[in-house]
Coordinates of C-alpha atoms in Angstrom, one line a residue:
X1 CA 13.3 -18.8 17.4
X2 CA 16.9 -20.1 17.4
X3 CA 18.2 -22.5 20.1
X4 CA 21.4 -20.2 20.3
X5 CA 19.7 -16.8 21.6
X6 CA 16.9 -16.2 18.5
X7 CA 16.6 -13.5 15.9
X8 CA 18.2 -10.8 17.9
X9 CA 21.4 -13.1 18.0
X10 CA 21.5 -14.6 14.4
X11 CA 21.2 -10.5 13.6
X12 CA 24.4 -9.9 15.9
X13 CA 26.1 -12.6 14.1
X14 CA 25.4 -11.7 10.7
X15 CA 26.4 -8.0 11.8
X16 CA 29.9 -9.1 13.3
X17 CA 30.4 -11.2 10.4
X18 CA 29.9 -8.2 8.0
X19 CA 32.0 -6.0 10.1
X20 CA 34.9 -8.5 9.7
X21 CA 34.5 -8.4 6.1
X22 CA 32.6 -11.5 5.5
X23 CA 30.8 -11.2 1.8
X24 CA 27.9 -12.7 -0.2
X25 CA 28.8 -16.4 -1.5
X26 CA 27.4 -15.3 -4.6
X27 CA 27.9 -12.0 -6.4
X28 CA 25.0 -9.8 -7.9
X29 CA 25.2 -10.0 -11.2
X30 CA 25.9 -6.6 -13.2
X31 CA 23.2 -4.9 -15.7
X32 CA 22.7 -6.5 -18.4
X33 CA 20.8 -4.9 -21.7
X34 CA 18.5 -2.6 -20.8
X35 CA 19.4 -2.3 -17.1
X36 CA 22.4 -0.8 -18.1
X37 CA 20.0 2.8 -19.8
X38 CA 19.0 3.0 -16.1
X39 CA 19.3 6.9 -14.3
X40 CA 19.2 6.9 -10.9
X41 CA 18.4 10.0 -8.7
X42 CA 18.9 9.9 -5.2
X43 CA 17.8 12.7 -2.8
X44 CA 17.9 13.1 1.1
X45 CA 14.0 13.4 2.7
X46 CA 12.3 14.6 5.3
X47 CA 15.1 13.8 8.4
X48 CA 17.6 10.9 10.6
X49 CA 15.2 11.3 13.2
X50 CA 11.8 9.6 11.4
X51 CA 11.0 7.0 8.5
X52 CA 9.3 7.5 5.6
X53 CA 6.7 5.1 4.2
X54 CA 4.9 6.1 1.2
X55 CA 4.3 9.1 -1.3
X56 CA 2.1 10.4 -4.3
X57 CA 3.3 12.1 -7.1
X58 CA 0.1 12.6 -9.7
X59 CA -3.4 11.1 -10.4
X60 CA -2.9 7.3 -11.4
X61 CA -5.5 7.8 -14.2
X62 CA -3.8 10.3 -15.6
X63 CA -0.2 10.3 -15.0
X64 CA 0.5 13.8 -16.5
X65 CA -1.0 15.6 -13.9
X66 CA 0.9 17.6 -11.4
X67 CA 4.1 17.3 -14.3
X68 CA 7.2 18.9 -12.5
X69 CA 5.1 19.1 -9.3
X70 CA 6.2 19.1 -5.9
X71 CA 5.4 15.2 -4.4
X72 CA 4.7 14.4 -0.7
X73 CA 5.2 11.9 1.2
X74 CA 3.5 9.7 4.2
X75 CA 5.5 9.6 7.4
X76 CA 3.0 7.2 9.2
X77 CA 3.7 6.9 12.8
X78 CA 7.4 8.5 13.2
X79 CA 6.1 12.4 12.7
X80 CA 2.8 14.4 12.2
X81 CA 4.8 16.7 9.4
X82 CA 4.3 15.0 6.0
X83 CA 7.7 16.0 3.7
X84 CA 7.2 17.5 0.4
X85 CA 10.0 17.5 -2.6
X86 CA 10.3 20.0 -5.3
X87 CA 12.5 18.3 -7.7
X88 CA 13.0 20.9 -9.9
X89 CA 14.1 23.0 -7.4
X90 CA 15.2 20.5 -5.6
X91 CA 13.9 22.0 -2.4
X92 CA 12.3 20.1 0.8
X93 CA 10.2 21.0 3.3
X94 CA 6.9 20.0 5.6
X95 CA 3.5 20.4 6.1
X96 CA 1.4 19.4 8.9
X97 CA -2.3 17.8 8.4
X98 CA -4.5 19.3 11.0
X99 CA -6.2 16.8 13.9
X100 CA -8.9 17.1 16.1
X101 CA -9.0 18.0 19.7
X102 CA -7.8 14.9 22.0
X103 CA -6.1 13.0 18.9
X104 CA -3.9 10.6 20.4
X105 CA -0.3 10.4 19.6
X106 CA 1.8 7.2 18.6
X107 CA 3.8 7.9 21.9
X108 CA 1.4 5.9 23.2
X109 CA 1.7 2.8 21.5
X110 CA 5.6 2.9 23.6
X111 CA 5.3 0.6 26.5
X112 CA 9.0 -0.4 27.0
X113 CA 11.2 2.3 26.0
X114 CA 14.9 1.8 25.9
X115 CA 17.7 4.5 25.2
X116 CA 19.2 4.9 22.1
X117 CA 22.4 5.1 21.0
X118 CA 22.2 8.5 19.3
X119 CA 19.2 9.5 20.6
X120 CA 19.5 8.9 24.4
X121 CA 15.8 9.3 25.5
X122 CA 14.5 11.5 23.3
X123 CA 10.9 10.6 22.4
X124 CA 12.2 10.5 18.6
X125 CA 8.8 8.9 16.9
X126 CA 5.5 10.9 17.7
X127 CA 2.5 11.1 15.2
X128 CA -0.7 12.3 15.9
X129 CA -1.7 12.3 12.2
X130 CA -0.5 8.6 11.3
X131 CA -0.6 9.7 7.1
X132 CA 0.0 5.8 5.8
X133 CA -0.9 5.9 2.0
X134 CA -1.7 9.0 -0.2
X135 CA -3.1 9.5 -3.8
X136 CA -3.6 12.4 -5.5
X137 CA -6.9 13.2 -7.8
X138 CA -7.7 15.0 -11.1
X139 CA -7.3 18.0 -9.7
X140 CA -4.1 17.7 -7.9
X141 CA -5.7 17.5 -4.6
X142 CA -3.5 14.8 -2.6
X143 CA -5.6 12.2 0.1
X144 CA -4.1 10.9 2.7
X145 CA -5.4 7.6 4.6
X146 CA -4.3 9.7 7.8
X147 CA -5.9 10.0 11.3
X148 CA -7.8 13.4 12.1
X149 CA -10.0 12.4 15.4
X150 CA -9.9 10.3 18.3
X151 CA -10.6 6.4 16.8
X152 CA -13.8 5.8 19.4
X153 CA -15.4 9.1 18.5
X154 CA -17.8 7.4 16.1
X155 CA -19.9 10.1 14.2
X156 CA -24.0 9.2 14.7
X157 CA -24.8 8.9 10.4
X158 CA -22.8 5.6 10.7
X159 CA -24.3 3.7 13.9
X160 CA -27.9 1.8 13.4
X161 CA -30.5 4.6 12.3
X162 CA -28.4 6.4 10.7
X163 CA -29.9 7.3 7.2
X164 CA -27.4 5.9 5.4
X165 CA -27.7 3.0 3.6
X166 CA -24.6 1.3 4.4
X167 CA -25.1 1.9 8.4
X168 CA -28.6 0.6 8.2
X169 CA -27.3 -2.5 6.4
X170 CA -24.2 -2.6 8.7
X171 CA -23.7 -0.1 11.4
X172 CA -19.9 0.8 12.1
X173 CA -20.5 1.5 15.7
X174 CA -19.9 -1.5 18.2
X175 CA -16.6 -3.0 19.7
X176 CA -15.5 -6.4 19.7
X177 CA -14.2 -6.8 23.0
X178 CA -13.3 -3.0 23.5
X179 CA -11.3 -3.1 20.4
X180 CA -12.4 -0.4 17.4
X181 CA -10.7 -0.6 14.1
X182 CA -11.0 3.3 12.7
X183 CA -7.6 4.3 13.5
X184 CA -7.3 6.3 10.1
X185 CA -9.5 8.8 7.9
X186 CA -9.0 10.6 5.5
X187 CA -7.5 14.2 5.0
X188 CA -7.1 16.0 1.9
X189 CA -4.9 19.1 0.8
X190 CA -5.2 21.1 -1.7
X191 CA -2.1 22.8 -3.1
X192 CA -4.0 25.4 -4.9
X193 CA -5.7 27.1 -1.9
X194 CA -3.2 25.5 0.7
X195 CA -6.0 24.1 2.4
X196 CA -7.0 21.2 4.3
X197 CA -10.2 19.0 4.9
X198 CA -10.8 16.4 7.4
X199 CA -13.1 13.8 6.2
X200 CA -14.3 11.8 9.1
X201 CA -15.1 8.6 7.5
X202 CA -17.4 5.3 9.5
X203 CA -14.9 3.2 8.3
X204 CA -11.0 2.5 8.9
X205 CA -8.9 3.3 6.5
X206 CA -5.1 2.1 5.0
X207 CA -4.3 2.1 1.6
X208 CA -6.9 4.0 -1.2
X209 CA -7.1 4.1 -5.2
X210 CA -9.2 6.2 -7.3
X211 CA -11.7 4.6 -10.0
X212 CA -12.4 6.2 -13.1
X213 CA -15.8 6.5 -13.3
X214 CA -17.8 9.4 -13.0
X215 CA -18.0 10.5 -9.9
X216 CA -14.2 9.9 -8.9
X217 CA -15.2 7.5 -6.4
X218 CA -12.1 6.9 -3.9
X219 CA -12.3 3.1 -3.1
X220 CA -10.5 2.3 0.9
X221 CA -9.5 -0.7 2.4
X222 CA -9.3 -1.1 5.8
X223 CA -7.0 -3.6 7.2
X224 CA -9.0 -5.9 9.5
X225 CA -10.3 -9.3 9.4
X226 CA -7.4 -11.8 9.5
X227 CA -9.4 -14.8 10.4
X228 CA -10.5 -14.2 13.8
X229 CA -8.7 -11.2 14.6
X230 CA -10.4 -8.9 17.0
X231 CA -12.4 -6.3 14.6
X232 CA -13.2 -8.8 12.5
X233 CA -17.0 -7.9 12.5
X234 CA -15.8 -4.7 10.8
X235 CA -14.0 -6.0 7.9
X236 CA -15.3 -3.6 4.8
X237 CA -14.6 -2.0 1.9
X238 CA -15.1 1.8 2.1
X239 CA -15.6 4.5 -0.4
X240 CA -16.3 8.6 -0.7
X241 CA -18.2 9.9 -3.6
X242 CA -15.1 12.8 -4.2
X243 CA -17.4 14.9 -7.0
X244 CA -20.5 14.7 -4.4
X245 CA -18.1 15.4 -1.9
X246 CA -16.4 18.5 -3.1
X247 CA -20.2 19.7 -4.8
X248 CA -21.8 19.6 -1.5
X249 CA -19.6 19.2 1.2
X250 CA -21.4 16.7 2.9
X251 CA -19.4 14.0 4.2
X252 CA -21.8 11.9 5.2
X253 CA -23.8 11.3 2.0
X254 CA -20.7 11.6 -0.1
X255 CA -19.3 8.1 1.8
X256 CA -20.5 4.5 2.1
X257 CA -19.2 1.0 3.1
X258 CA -20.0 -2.9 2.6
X259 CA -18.9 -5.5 4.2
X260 CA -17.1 -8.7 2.3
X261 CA -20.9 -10.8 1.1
X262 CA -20.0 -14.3 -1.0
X263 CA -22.7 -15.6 -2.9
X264 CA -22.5 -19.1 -1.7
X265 CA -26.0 -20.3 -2.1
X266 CA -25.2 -19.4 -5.9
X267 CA -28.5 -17.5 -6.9
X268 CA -26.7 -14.3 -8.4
X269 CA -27.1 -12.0 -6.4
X270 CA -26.4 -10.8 -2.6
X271 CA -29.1 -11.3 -0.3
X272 CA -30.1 -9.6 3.1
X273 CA -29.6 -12.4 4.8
X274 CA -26.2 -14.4 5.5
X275 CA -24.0 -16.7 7.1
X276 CA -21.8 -15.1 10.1
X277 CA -18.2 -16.4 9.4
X278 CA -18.3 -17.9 13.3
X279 CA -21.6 -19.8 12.1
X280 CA -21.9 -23.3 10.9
X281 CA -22.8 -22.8 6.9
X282 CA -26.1 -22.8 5.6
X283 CA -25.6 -23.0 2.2
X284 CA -29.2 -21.9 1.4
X285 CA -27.9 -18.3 2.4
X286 CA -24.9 -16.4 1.2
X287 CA -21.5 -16.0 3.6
X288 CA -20.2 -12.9 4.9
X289 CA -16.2 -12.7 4.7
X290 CA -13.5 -12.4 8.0
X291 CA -11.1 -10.8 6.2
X292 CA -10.6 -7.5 5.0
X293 CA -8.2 -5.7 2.6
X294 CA -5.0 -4.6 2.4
X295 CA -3.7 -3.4 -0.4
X296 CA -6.8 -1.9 -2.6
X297 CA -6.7 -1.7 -6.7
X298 CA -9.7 -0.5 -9.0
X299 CA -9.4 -2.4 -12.7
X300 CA -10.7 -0.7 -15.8
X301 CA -11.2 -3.9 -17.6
X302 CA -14.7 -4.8 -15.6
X303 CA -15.1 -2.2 -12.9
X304 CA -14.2 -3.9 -9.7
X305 CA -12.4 -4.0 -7.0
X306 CA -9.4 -6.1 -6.1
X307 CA -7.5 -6.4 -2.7
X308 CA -5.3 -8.3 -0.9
X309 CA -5.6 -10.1 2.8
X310 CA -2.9 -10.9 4.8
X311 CA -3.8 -14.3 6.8
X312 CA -1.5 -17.0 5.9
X313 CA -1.2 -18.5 2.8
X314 CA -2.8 -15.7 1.5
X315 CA -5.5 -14.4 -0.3
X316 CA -7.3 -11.8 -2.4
X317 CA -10.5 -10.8 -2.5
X318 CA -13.0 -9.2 -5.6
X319 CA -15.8 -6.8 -5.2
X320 CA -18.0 -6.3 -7.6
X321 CA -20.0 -3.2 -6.2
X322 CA -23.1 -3.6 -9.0
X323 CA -25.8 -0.8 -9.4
X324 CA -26.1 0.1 -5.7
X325 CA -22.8 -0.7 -3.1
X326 CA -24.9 -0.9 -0.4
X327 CA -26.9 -3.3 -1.3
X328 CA -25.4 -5.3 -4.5
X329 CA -21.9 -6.0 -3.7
X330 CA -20.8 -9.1 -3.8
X331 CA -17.5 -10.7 -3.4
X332 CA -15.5 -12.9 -4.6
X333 CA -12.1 -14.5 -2.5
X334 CA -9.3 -16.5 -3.7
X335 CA -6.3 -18.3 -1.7
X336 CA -2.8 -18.5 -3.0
X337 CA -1.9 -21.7 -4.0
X338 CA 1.8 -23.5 -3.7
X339 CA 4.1 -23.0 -4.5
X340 CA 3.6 -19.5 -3.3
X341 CA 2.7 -17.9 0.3
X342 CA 2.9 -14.6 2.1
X343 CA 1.6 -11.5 0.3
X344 CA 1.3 -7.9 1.3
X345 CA 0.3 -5.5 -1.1
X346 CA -1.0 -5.7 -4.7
X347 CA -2.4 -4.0 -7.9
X348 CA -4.2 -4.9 -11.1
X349 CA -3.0 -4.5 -14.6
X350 CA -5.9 -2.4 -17.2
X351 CA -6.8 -6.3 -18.4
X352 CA -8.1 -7.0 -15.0
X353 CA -5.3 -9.2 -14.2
X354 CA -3.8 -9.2 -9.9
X355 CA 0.0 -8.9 -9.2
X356 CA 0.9 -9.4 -6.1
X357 CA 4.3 -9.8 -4.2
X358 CA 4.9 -13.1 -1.8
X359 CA 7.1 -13.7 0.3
X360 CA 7.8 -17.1 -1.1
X361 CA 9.9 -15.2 -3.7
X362 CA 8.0 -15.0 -6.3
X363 CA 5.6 -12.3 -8.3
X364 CA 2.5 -14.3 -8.5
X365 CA -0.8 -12.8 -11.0
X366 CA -4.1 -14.1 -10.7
X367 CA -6.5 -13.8 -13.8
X368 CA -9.9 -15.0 -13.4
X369 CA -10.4 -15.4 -16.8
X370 CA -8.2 -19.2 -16.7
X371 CA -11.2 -20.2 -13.7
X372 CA -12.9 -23.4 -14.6
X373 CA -15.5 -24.1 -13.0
X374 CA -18.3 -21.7 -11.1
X375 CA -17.0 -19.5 -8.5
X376 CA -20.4 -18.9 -6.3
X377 CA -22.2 -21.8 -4.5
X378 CA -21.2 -23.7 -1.1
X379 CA -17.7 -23.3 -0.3
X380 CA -16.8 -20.1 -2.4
X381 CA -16.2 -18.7 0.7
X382 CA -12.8 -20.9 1.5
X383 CA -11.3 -19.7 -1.7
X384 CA -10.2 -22.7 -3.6
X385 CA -12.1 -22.8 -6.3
X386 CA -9.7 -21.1 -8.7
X387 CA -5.8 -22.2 -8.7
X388 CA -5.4 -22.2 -12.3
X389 CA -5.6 -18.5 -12.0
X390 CA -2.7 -18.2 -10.2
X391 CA 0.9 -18.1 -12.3
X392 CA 4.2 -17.7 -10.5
X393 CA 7.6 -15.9 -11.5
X394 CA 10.7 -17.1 -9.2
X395 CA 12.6 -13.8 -8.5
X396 CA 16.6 -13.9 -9.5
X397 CA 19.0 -14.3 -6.7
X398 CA 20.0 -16.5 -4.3
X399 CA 17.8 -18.8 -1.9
X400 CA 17.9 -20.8 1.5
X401 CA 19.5 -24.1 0.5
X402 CA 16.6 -26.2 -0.9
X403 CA 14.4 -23.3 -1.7
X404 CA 13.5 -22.8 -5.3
X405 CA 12.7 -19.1 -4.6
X406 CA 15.1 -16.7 -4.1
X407 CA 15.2 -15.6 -0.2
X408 CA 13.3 -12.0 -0.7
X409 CA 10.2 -10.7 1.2
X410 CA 9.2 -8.1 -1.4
X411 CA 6.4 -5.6 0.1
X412 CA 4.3 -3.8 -2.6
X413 CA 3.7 -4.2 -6.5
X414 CA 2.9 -1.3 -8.9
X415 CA 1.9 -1.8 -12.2
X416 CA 2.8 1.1 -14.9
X417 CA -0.6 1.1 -16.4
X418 CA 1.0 3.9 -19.1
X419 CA 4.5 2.4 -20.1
X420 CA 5.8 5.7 -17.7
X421 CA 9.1 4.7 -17.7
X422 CA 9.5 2.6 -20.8
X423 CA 9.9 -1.1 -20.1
X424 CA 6.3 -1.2 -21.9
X425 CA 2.2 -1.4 -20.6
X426 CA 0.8 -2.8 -18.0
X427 CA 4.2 -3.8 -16.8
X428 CA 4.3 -4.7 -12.7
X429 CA 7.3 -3.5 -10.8
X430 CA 7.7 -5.5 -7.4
X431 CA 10.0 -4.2 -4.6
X432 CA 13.1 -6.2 -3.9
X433 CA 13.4 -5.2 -0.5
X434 CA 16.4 -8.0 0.1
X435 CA 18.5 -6.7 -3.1
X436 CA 18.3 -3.0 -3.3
X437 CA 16.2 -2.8 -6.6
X438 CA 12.8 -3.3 -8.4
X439 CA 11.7 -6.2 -10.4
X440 CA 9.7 -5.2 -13.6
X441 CA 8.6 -8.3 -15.5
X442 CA 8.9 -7.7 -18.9
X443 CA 7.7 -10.4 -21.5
X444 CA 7.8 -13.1 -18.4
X445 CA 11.7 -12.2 -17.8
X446 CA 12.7 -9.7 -15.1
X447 CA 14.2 -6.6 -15.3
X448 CA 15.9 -5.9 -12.5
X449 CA 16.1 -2.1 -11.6
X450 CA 19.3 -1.9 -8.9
X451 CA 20.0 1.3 -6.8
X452 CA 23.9 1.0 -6.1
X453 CA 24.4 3.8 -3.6
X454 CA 23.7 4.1 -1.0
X455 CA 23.6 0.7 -0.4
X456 CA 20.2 -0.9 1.5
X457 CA 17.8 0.5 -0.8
X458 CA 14.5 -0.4 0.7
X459 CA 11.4 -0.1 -1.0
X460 CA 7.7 1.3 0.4
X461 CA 5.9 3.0 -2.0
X462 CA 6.4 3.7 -5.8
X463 CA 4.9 5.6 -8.4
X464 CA 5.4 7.0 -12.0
X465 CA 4.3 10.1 -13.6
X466 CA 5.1 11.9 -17.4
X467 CA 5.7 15.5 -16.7
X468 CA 6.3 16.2 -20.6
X469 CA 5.2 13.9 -23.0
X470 CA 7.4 15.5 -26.2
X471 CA 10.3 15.4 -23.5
X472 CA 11.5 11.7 -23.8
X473 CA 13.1 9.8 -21.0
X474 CA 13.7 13.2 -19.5
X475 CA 10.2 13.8 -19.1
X476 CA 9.2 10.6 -17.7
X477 CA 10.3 8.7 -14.6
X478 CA 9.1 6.5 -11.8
X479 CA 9.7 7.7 -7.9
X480 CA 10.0 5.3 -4.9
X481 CA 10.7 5.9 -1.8
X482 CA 13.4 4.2 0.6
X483 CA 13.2 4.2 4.7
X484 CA 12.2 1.0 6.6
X485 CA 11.2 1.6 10.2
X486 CA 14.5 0.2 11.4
X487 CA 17.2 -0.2 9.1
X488 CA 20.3 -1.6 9.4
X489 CA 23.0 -2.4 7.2
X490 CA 22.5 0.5 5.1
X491 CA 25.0 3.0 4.1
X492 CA 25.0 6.0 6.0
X493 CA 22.9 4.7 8.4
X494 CA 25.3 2.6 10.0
X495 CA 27.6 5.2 11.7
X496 CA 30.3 4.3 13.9
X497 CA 29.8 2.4 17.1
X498 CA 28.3 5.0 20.3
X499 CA 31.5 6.2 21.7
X500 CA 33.5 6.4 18.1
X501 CA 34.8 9.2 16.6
X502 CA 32.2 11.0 14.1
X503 CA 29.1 8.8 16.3
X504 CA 27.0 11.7 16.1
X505 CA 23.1 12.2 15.3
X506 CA 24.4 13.7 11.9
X507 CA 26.4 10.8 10.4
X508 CA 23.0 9.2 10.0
X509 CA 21.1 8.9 6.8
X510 CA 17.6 10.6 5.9
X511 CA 15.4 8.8 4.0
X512 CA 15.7 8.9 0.4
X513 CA 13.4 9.2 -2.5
X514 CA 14.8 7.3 -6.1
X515 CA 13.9 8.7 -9.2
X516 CA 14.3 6.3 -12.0
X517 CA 14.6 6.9 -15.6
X518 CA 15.1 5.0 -18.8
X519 CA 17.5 5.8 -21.4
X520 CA 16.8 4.8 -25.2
X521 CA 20.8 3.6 -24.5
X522 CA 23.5 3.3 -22.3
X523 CA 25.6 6.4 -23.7
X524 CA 22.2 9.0 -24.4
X525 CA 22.4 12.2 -22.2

């Protein structure tokens, strides 16, 4: 807080400062070389009235599926009707996962309500189905990490004597002080049939990625554990068995969970017995983890699983789920180092290397492959025993005075495992969610992908996908959406002041998905 009134009146300030014509001190600089073969597409989705967070497009894996395919989008908590986009057509309209009876809405989560100025007190936000992340598989089915049942309504095959594995290992069915963490499930739709499925998972779920394996297992991470937070006892990784699943139906056997287990008394393996993470150590046993992930990535290049936790500096967290998840996995955590701090999401690169965005200003990687010294044994479980992993990329633009990094908070990094839009393999794109572009680091400089108009471009989720392969840069592009919860200082979204001519509920913006494409030059059509 500020001495002078706090955020809310260093936000007025800027605000009056811009409406008086104030600019920048420093000028963006134009596109330079290859920024300048950049397309961009900008469409109107969903509606003013509700934000829009992520979206899926085609199976990661294989990137040609779906090609010319309608993509859908997550709406979270601001509406229960998920937005689809033909962009052929270029058509848009909604579908609706189903819930179960009692479902709570987000109306709930409302305690003060105050009116708005174009909507009065209309009860604009209201999501019973809480869609957060979605993937698509092989098949073109599309997943969403997406409420479908009241959160305490546990199912009995993941409580203690449950025959599954994971519950008899660890039950998913007791509070910490009144507080469960399954706010999310999963729900699928198939295009084909125009279906739906409600997968009532033990776990929590948030963001999900599919690995390629054999049984297209769909790995989930479920966003607990922040050092202490309540919940913290159910801090896991979660996963469904999708060929079991959709051979058998049964949604029980098809789905199984772990918790975060670090092999600190350095014998190999995970035992049954372990450290509590409110227990003094016993180094003679291995250390079960607080914290939970995030962001969620599977990595070709050993067959594990990466993810991201949010407590402060930051860290991110390997599970290697061995013969039998259950039982084997074991995990591996690892704390960002200075210079950088704050990360959200990330993703991993097909050589097992992590990306992730901090809020420092920087895109940091992590490759365990630079690690030194052993990474089991007593104090594995604090996470310093690899820095040299970590390398750092300062993002362009300008910075608080004194700060090396450039003032950005980026939120999510995708990595184009395919070279989909051309900038090469294995490339990461992070958000710049303070300059109205993407990053993509290409050969350790950044290529900086600008949307122009409207201006406030703000990054959630991004994804590429080839819908022709023999079709060049027209056939190939990479899709991100734009729609913060509460923008300001966008174009479009900014209408006049309540009172002003044209202040209506239509001079506001819907959100937008960005198509981006590459050029082989700046005058090709």
């Amino acid at each position: 807080m500020t001495p002078d009134g706090g955020h809310l009146a260093v936000l007025a300030d800027w605000t009056d400062r811009v409406k008086n014509g104030e600019l920048p001190a420093r000028s963006p600089q134009r596109p330079v070389g290859v920024e300048r073969n950049l397309v961009v597409t900008v469409r109107d989705w969903l509606d003013p009235k509700h934000y829009l967070h992520d979206l899926s497009t085609t199976d990661r894996r294989k990137p040609t599926v779906n090609g010319y395919g309608p993509i859908y989008g997550d709406t979270e908590l601001s509406s229960s009707e998920q937005p689809v986009l033909d962009p052929v057509k270029n058509l848009k309209w909604t579908i609706t996962p189903p819930v179960r009876p009692g479902t709570p809405g987000s109306e709930l989560a409302n305690e003060v309500v105050n009116p708005s100025p174009y909507w009065g007190m209309e009860q604009v936000w209201n999501s019973r189905v809480n869609a957060h992340t979605s993937v698509m598989d092989q098949d073109g089915r599309v997943y969403w990490a997406a409420q479908n049942r009241p959160p305490n309504e546990i199912p009995d095959y993941c409580k203690k004597g449950s025959p599954l594995r994971s519950a008899q290992l660890y039950p998913l069915n007791t509070p910490h002080d009144g507080f469960f963490q399954n706010s999310r499930q999963v729900t699928v739709y198939d295009p084909k049939t125009q279906k739906y499925t409600m997968i009532d998972t033990c776990f929590g779920t948030h963001h999900l990625n599919f690995a390629e394996d054999a049984n297209n297992t769909l790995w989930l991470s479920n966003n607990t554990g922040r050092g202490g937070a309540p919940g913290e006892e159910l801090a896991v990784a979660g996963w469904i068995n999708t060929k079991l699943l959709w051979r058998t139906g049964d949604q029980a056997k098809a789905q199984g969970w772990t918790p975060f287990i670090v092999d600190t008394n350095a014998n190999g393996k995970r035992d049954e017995d372990w450290n509590e993470p409110d227990q003094q150590p016993d180094y003679s046993k291995d250390t079960r983890l607080p914290f939970g992930m995030y962001g969620i990535a599977w990595t070709p290049a050993d067959k594990v699983i990466w993810g991201s936790n949010l407590t402060h500096p930051g860290y991110i967290i390997r599970l290697d789920p061995g013969k039998n998840p259950p039982e084997t996995a074991i995990a591996e955590i690892y704390k960002v180092p200075l210079p950088g701090f704050g990360i959200r999401g990330m993703d991993v690169d097909r050589n097992g290397i992590v990306w992730m965005p901090l809020d420092s200003g920087h895109l940091a990687s992590f490759d365990r492959r630079k690690c030194k010294g052993p990474l089991n044994g007593p104090g594995a479980e604090k996470g310093d025993k690899c820095p040299e992993g970590f390398s750092f990329y300062a993002l362009p633009g300008p910075g608080f005075q004194g700060d090396p990094g450039a003032e950005e908070n980026p939120y999510y990094v995708w990595v184009d495992w395919f070279n989909i839009l051309g900038l090469g393999a294995n490339v990461p794109f992070e958000t710049g969610n303070q300059s109205d572009s993407l990053y993509a680091l290409v050969g350790g400089q950044f290529v900086e992908l600008r949307v122009p108009y409207p201006m406030g471009f703000f990054a959630k989720g991004l994804e590429g996908r080839i819908d022709d392969p023999k079709a060049g840069s027209k056939g190939r592009e990479l899709w991100a959406t734009s729609g913060n919860r509460t923008p300001f200082h966008i174009e479009g979204i900014d209408a006049p002041a309540p009172g002003a001519p044209g202040a209506t509920p239509e001079t506001l913006s819907s959100p937008l998905v960005v198509e981006f494409q590459l050029r082989p030059d700046p005058l090709a059509h």
